[in-house]
Tab-separated table of C-alpha atoms and ligand atoms in Angstrom:
chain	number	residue	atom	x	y	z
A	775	UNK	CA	-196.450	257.660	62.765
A	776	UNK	CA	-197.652	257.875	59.145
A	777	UNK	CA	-198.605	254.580	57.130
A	778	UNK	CA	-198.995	254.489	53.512
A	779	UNK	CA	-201.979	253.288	52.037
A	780	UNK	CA	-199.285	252.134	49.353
A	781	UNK	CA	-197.591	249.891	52.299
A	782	UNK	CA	-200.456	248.608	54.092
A	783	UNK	CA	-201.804	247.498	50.847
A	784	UNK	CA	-198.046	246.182	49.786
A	785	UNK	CA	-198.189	244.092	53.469
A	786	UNK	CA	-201.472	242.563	52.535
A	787	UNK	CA	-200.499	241.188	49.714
A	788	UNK	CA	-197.187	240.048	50.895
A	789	UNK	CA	-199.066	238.428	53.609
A	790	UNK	CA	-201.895	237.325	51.184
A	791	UNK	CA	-198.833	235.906	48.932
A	792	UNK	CA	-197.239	233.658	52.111
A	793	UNK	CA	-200.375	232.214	53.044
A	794	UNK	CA	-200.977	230.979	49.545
A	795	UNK	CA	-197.431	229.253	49.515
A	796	UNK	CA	-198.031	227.412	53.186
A	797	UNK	CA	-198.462	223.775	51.904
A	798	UNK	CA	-200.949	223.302	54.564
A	799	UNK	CA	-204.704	224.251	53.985
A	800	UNK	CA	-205.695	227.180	56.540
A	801	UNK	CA	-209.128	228.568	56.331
A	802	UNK	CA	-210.932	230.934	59.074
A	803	UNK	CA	-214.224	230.341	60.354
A	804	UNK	CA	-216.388	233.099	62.176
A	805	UNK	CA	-218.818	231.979	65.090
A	806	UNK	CA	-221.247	230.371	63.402
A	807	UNK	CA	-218.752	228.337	61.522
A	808	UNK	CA	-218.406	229.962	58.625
A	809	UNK	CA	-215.552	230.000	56.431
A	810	UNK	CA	-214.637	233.488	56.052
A	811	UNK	CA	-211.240	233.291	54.744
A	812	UNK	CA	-208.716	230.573	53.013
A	813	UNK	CA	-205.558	230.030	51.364
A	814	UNK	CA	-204.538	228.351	47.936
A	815	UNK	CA	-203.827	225.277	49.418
A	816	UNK	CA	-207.531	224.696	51.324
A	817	UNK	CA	-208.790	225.362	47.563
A	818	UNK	CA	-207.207	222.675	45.928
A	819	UNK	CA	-207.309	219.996	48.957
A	820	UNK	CA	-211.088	220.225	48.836
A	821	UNK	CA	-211.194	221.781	44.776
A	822	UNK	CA	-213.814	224.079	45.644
A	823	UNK	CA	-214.341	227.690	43.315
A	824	UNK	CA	-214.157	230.331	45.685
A	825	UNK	CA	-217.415	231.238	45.443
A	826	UNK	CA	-218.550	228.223	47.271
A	827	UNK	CA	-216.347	228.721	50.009
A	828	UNK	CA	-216.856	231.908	51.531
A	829	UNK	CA	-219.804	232.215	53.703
A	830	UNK	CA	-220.699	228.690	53.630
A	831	UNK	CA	-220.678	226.203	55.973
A	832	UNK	CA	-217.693	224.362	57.300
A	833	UNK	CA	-219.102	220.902	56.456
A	834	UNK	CA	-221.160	221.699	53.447
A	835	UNK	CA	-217.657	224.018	51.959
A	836	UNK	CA	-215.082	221.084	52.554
A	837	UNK	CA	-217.957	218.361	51.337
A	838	UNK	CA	-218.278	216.526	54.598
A	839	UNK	CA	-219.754	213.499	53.876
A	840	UNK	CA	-222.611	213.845	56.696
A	841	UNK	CA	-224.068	216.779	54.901
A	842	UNK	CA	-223.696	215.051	51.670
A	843	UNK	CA	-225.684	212.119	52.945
A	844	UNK	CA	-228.265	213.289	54.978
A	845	UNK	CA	-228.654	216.392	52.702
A	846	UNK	CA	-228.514	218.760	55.342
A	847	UNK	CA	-226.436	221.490	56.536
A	848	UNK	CA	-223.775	221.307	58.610
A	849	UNK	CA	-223.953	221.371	62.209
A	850	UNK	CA	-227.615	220.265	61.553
A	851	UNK	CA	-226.814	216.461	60.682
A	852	UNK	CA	-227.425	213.522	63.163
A	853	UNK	CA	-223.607	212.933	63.331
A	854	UNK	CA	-222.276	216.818	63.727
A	855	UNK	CA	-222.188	215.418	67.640
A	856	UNK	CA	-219.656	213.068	67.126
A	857	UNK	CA	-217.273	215.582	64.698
A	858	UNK	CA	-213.795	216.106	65.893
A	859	UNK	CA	-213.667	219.290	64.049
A	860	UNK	CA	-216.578	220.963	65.484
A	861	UNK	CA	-216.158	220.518	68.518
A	862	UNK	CA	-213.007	221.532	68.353
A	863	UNK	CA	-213.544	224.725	66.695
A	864	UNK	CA	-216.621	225.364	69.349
A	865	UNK	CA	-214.048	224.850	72.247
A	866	UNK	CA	-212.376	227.335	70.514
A	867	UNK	CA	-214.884	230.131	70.306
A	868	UNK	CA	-216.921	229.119	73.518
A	869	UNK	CA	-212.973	228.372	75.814
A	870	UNK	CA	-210.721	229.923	73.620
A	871	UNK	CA	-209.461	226.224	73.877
A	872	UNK	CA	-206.972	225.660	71.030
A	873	UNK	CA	-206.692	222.397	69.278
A	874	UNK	CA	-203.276	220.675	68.493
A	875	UNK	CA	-202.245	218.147	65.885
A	876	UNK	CA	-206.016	215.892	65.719
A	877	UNK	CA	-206.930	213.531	63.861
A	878	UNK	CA	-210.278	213.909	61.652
A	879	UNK	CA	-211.210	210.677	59.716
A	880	UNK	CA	-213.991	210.514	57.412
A	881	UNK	CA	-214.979	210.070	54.139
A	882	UNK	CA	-215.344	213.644	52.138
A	883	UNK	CA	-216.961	214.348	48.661
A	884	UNK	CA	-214.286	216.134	46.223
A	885	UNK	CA	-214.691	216.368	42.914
A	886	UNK	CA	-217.856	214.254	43.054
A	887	UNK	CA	-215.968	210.936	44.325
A	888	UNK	CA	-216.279	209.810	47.837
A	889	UNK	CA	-213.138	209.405	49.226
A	890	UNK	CA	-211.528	208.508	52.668
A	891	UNK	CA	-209.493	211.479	54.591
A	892	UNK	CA	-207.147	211.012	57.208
A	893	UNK	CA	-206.702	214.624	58.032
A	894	UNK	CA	-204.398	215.833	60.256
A	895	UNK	CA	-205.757	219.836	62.210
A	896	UNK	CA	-205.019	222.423	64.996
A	897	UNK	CA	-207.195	225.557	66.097
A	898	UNK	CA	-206.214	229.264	66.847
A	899	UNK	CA	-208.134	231.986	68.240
A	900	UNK	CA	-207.700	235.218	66.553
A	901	UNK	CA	-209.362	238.635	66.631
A	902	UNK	CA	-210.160	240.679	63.636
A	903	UNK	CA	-211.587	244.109	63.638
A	904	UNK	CA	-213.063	242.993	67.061
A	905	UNK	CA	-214.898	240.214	65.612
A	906	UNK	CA	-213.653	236.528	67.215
A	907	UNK	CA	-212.417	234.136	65.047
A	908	UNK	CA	-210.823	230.758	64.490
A	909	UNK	CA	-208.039	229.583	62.064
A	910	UNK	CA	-207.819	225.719	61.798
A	911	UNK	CA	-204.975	224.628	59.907
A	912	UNK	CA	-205.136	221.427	57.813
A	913	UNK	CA	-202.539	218.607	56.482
A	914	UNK	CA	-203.697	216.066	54.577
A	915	UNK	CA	-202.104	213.005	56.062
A	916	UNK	CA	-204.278	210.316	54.499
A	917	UNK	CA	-201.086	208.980	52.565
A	918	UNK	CA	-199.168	208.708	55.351
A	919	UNK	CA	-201.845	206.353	57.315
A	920	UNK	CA	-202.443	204.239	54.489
A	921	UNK	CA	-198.671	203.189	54.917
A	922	UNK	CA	-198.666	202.897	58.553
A	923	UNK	CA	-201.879	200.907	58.195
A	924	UNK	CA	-199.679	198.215	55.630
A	925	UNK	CA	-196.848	198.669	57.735
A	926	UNK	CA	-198.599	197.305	60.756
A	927	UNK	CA	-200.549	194.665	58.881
A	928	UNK	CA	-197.257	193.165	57.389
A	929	UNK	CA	-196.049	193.840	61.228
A	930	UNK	CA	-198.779	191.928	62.479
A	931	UNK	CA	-197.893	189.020	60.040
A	932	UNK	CA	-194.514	189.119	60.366
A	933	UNK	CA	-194.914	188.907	63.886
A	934	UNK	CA	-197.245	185.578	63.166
A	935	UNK	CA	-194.535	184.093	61.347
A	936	UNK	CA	-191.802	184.503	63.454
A	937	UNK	CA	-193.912	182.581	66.087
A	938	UNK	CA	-194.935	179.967	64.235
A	939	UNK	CA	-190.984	179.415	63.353
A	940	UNK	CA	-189.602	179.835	66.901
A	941	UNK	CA	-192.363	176.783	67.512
A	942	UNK	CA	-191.285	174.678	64.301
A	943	UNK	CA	-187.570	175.061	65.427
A	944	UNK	CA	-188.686	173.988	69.070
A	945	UNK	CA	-189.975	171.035	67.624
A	946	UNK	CA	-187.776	170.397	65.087
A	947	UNK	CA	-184.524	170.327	67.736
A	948	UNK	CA	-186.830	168.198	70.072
A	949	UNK	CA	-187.720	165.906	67.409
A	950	UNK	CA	-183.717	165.965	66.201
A	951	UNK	CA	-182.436	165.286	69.819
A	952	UNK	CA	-183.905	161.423	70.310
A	953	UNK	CA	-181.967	160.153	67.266
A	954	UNK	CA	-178.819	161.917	67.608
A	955	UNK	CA	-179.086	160.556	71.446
A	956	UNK	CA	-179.297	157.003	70.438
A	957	UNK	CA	-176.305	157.568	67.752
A	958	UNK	CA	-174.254	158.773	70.388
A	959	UNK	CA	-175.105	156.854	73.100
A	960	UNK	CA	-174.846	153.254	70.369
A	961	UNK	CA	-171.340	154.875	69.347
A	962	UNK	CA	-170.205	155.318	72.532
A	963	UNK	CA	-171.557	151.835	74.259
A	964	UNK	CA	-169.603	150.398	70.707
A	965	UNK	CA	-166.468	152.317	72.031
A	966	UNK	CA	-166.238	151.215	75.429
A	967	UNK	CA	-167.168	147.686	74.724
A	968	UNK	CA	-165.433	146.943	71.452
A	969	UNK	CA	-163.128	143.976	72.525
A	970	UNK	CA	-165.777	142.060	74.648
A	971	UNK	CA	-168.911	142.552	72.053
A	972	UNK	CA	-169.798	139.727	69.709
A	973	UNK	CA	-169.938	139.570	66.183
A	974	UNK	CA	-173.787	139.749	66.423
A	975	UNK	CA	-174.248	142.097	68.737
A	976	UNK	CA	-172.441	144.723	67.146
A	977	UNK	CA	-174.297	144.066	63.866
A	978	UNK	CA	-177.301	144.682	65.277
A	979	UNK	CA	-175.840	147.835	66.905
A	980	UNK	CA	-174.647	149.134	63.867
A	981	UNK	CA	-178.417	148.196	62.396
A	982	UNK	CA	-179.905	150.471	64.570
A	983	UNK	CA	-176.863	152.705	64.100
A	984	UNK	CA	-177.920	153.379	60.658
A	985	UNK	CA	-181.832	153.072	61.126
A	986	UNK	CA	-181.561	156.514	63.033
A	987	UNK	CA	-178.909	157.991	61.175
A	988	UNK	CA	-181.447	157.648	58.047
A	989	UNK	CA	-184.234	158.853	59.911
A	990	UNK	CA	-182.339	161.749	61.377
A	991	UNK	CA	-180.781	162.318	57.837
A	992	UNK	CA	-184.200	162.340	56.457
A	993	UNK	CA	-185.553	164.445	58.943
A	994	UNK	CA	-182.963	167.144	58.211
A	995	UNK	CA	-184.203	166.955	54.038
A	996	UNK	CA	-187.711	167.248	55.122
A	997	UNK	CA	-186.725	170.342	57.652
A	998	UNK	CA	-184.754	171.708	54.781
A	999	UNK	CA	-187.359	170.993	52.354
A	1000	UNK	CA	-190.153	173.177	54.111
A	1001	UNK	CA	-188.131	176.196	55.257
A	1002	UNK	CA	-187.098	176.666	51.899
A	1003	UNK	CA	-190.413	176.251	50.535
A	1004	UNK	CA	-191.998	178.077	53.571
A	1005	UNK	CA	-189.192	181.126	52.546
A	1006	UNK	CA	-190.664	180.828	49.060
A	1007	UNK	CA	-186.874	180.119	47.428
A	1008	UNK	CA	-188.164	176.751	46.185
A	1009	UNK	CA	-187.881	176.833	42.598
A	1010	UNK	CA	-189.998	174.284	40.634
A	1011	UNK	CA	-187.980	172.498	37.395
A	1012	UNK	CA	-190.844	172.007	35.191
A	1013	UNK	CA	-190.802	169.886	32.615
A	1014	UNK	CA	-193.276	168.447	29.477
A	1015	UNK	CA	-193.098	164.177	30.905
A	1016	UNK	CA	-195.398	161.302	30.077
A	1017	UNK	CA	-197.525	161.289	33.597
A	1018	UNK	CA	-198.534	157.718	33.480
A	1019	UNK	CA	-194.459	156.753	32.636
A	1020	UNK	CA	-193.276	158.948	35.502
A	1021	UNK	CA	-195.629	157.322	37.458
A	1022	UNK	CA	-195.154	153.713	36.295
A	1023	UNK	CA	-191.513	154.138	37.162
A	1024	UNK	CA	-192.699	155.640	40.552
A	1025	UNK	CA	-194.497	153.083	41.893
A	1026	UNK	CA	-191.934	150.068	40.662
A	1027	UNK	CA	-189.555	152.579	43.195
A	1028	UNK	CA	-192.589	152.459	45.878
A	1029	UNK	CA	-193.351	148.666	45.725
A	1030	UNK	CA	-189.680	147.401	46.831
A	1031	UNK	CA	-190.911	149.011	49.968
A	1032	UNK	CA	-194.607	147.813	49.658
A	1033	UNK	CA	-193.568	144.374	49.260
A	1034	UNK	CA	-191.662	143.852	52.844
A	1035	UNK	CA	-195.042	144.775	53.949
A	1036	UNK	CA	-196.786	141.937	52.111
A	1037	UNK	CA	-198.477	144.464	50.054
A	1038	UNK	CA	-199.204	145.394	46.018
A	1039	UNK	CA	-199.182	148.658	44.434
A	1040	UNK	CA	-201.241	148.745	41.133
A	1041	UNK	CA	-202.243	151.395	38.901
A	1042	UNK	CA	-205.393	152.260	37.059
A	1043	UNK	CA	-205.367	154.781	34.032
A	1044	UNK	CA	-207.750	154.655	31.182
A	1045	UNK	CA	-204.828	156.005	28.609
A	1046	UNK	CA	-201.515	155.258	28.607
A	1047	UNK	CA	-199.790	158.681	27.487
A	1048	UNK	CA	-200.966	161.852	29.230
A	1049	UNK	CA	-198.292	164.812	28.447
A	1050	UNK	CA	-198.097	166.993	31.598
A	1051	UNK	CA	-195.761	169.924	32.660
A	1052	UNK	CA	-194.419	169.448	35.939
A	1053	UNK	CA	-191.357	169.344	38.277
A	1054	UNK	CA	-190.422	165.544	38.377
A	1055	UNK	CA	-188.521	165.720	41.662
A	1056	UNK	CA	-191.075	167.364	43.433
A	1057	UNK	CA	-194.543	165.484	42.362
A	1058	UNK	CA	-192.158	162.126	43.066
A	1059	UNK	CA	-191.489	163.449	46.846
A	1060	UNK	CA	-195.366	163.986	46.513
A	1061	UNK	CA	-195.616	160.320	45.130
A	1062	UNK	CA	-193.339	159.374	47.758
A	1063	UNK	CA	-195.113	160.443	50.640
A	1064	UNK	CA	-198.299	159.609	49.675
A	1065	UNK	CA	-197.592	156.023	48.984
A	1066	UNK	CA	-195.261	155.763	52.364
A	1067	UNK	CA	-197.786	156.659	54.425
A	1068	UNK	CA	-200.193	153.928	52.930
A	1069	UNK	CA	-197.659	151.327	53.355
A	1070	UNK	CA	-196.720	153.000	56.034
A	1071	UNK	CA	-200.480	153.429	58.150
A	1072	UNK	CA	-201.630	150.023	57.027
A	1073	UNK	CA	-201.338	146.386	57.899
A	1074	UNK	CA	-199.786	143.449	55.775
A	1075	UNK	CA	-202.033	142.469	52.858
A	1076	UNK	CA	-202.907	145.974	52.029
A	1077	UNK	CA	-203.953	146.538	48.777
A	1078	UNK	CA	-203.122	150.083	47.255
A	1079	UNK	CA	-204.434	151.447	44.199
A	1080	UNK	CA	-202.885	154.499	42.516
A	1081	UNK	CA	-205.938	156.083	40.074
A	1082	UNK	CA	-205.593	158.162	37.634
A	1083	UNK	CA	-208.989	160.331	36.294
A	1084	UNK	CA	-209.438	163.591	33.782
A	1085	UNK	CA	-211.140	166.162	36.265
A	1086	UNK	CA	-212.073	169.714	33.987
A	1087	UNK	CA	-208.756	171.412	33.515
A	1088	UNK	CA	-206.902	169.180	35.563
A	1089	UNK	CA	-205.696	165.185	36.358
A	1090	UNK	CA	-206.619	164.001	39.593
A	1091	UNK	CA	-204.167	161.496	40.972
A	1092	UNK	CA	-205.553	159.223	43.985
A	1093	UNK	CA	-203.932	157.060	46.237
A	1094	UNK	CA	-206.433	154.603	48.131
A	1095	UNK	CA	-204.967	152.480	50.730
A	1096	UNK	CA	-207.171	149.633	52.591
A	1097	UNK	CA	-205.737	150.757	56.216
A	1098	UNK	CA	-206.851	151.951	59.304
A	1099	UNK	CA	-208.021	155.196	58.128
A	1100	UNK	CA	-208.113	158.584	59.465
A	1101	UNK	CA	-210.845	159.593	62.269
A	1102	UNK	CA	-212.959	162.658	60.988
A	1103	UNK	CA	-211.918	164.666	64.221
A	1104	UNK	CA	-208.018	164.234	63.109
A	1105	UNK	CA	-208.479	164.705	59.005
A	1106	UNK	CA	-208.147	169.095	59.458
A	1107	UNK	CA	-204.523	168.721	60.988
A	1108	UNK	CA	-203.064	166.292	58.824
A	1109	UNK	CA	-201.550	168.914	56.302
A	1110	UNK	CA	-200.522	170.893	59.453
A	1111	UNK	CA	-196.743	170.691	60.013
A	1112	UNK	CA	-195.542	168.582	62.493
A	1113	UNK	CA	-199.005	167.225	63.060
A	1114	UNK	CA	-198.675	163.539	64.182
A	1115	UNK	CA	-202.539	162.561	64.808
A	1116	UNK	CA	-204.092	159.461	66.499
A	1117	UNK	CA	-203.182	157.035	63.584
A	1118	UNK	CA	-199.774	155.086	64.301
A	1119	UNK	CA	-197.796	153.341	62.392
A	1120	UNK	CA	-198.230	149.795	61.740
A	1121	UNK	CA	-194.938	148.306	61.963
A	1122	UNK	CA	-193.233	150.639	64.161
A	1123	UNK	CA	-191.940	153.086	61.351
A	1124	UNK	CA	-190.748	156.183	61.685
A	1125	UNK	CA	-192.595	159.377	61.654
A	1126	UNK	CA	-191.739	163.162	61.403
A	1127	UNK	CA	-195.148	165.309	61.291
A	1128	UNK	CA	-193.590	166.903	57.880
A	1129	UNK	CA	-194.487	164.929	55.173
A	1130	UNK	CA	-198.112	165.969	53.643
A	1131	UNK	CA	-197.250	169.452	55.065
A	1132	UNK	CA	-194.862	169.579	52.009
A	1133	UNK	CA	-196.683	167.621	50.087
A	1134	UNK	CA	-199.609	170.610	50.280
A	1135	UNK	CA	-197.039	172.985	49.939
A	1136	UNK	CA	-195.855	171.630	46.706
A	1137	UNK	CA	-199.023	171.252	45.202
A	1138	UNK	CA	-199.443	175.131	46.343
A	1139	UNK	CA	-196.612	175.669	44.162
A	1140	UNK	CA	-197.984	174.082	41.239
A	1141	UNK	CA	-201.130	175.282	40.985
A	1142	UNK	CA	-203.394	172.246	41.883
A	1143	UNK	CA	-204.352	170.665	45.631
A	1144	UNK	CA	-204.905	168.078	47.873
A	1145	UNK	CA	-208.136	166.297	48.878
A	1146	UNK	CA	-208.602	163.311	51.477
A	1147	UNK	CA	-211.231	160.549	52.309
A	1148	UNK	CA	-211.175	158.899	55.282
A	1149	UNK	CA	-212.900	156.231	56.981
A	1150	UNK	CA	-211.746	154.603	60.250
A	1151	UNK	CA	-210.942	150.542	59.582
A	1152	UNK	CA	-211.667	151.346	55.664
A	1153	UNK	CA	-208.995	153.261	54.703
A	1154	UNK	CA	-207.947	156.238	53.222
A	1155	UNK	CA	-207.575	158.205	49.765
A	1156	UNK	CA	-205.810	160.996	49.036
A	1157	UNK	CA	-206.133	162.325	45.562
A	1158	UNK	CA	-204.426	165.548	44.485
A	1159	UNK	CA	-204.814	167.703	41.422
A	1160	UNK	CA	-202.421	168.945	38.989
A	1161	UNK	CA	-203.490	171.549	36.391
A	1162	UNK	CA	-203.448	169.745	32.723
A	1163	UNK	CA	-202.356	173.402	30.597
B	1802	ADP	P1	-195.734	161.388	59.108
B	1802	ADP	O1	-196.232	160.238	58.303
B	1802	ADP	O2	-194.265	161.603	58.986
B	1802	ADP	O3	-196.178	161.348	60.557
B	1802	ADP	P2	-197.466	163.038	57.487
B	1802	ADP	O4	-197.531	164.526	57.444
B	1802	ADP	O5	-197.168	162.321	56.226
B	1802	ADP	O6	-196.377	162.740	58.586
B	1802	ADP	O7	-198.840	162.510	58.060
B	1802	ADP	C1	-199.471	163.161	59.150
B	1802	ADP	C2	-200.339	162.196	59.908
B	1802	ADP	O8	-201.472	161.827	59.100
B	1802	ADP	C3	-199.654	160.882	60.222
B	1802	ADP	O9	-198.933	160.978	61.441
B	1802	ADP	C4	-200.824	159.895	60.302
B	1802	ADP	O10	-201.394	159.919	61.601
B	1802	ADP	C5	-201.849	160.471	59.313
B	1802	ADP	N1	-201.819	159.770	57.996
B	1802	ADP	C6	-201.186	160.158	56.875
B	1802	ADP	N2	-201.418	159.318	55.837
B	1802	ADP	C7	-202.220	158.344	56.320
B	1802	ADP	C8	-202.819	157.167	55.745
B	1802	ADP	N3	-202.649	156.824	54.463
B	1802	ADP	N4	-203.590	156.396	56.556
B	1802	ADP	C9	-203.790	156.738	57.854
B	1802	ADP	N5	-203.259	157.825	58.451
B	1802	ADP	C10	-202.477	158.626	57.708
């Protein structure tokens, strides 16, 4: 059969033509790992003139970043042991083992910045002219790990979340089931027994009826209160107030409570107009909470002082109580969720874990934080911070 030197040289280049369109970079090495061949696509995945390619190393062409270190060639550096890619392409000259689909990660110098390849390559033994050789072929897949990387982080979070949920809703149902007991079991005892109980007795029933339909009732706002904040659809309603008015008219709230308990609320500021940009409803459940719990966590005569200071950018607003104080072993979990510690009420109030939890949480939300000092059979101050501009 007759070939003409007119097709052969028409086949090359039609072969020389496909190779340069193959998205993939392909490059062919000879024995002692040199490249001896490449396409377009090798060129402009490592941006190398062609003149540094052929004949040169396989580390020192593609700008391995062991030869760029250590200065040395490649093969020759005290890592080329531990190179995916070598041995891979020795397996392949000294087993005629072919490589499939592995994974090369390392950092590479192109275009004189360092940067970290996730490369994705498989070996083939060919023979050319008799000489052995070996054609790796190359995807860069760096973009692709990068996202599975994220993906699996946000995975790994999400799957943090959903566990500390299933555990807030365990707690939450467990901590809904005692009240809603005693409402049924109250309603039903009222039922039965309507004829035969007295006047008094049913007033007290209906007392405690409503006692634990509050609590339950205010358990349910305080659930509702942190999912939506934990969800992040809380919106804040900010507003430009007089501080020390809100607060004046806070506390008057606060001290019909304070004064059951035999206790006074006063306040401390050294001005009396402080214009501040905040969300009303929320700092007052912050207010609220605060000054419950030192009602609530001390005994009668307690005296509580709410303190208002200028701290740098912001207004620190303490609450000091003179009650029994938090021990230092108990003060990282009060801001937890759910976290009831060793402290107990005084006068056999109720308590739902939830309260500074959203307190923090709102305080997140605008900006500014929550400190406490504690001292067992002193008392306690908590003083958060709300950014002044
Ligand atoms: P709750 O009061 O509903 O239990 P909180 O989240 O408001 O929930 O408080 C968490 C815990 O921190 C309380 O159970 C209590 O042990 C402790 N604590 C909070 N405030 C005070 C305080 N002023 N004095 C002493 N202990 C407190």
């Amino acid at each position: 059969m007759k070939i003409s030197i007119d097709s052969l040289k028409d086949s090359n280049e039609f072969l020389n033509t496909l190779l340069d369109n193959i998205t993939s970079a392909i490059f062919v090495t000879d024995k002692d790992i040199r490249i001896q061949s490449f396409n377009d696509s090798f060129r402009s995945l490592f941006y190398k003139d062609e003149d540094k390619l052929l004949g040169e190393l396989c580390g020192n062409a593609i700008g391995c970043i062991y030869t760029v270190r250590e200065k040395a060639n490649c093969g020759s550096t005290s890592n080329c042991n531990n190179c995916t890619l070598r041995s891979s392409l020795l397996s392949a000259f000294l087993e005629k083992v072919p490589t499939h689909r592995s994974i090369l990660k390392r950092e590479f110098q192109i275009k004189d910045r360092i940067i970290q390849k996730y490369f994705q390559f498989s070996t083939r033994n060919i023979t050319f002219n008799h000489e052995d050789m070996v054609m790796v072929i190359v995807d860069d897949v760096t973009e692709i790990h990068e996202q599975k990387k994220t993906l699996d982080e946000k995975n790994q979070k999400l799957e943090i979340i959903n566990k500390q949920k299933n555990e807030l809703i365990g707690i939450a149902a467990h901590d809904l089931r005692n009240p809603l007991s005693v409402i049924n079991s109250f309603s039903e005892i009222m039922l039965e027994a309507l004829e035969d109980l007295k006047t008094e007795n049913l007033r007290e029933m209906l007392q405690i009826l409503k006692k634990t339909s509050h609590f339950t009732l205010q358990l349910l706002n305080d659930l509702l209160d942190f999912s939506k904040i934990e969800s992040g659809t809380l919106e804040l309603k900010k507003v430009k107030l007089n501080y020390i008015d809100f607060l004046k008219a806070n506390i008057l709230q606060n001290e019909f409570f304070a004064v059951q308990k035999n206790m006074k609320i006063t306040l401390e500021a050294s001005v009396s107009e402080i214009p501040l940009v905040f969300d009303p409803r929320r700092i007052e459940q912050v207010m609220n909470n605060l000054l419950s719990n030192a009602i609530k966590y001390s005994f009668p005569g307690n005296k509580i002082k709410v303190k208002v200071t200028f701290k740098n950018d912001s207004i620190a607003t303490s609450i000091e109580d003179s009650g029994q104080g938090i021990p230092e072993k108990d003060l990282p979990y009060i801001f937890q969720p759910f976290r009831q510690v060793s402290v107990k009420p005084t006068d056999n109030e109720k308590s739902t874990g939830l309260g500074l939890a959203i307190v923090k949480k709102i305080l997140d939300f605008h900006e500014g934080k929550i400190m406490v000092e504690s001292k067992p059979g002193e008392g306690s101050t908590f003083t958060f911070y709300l950014p002044l501009y």
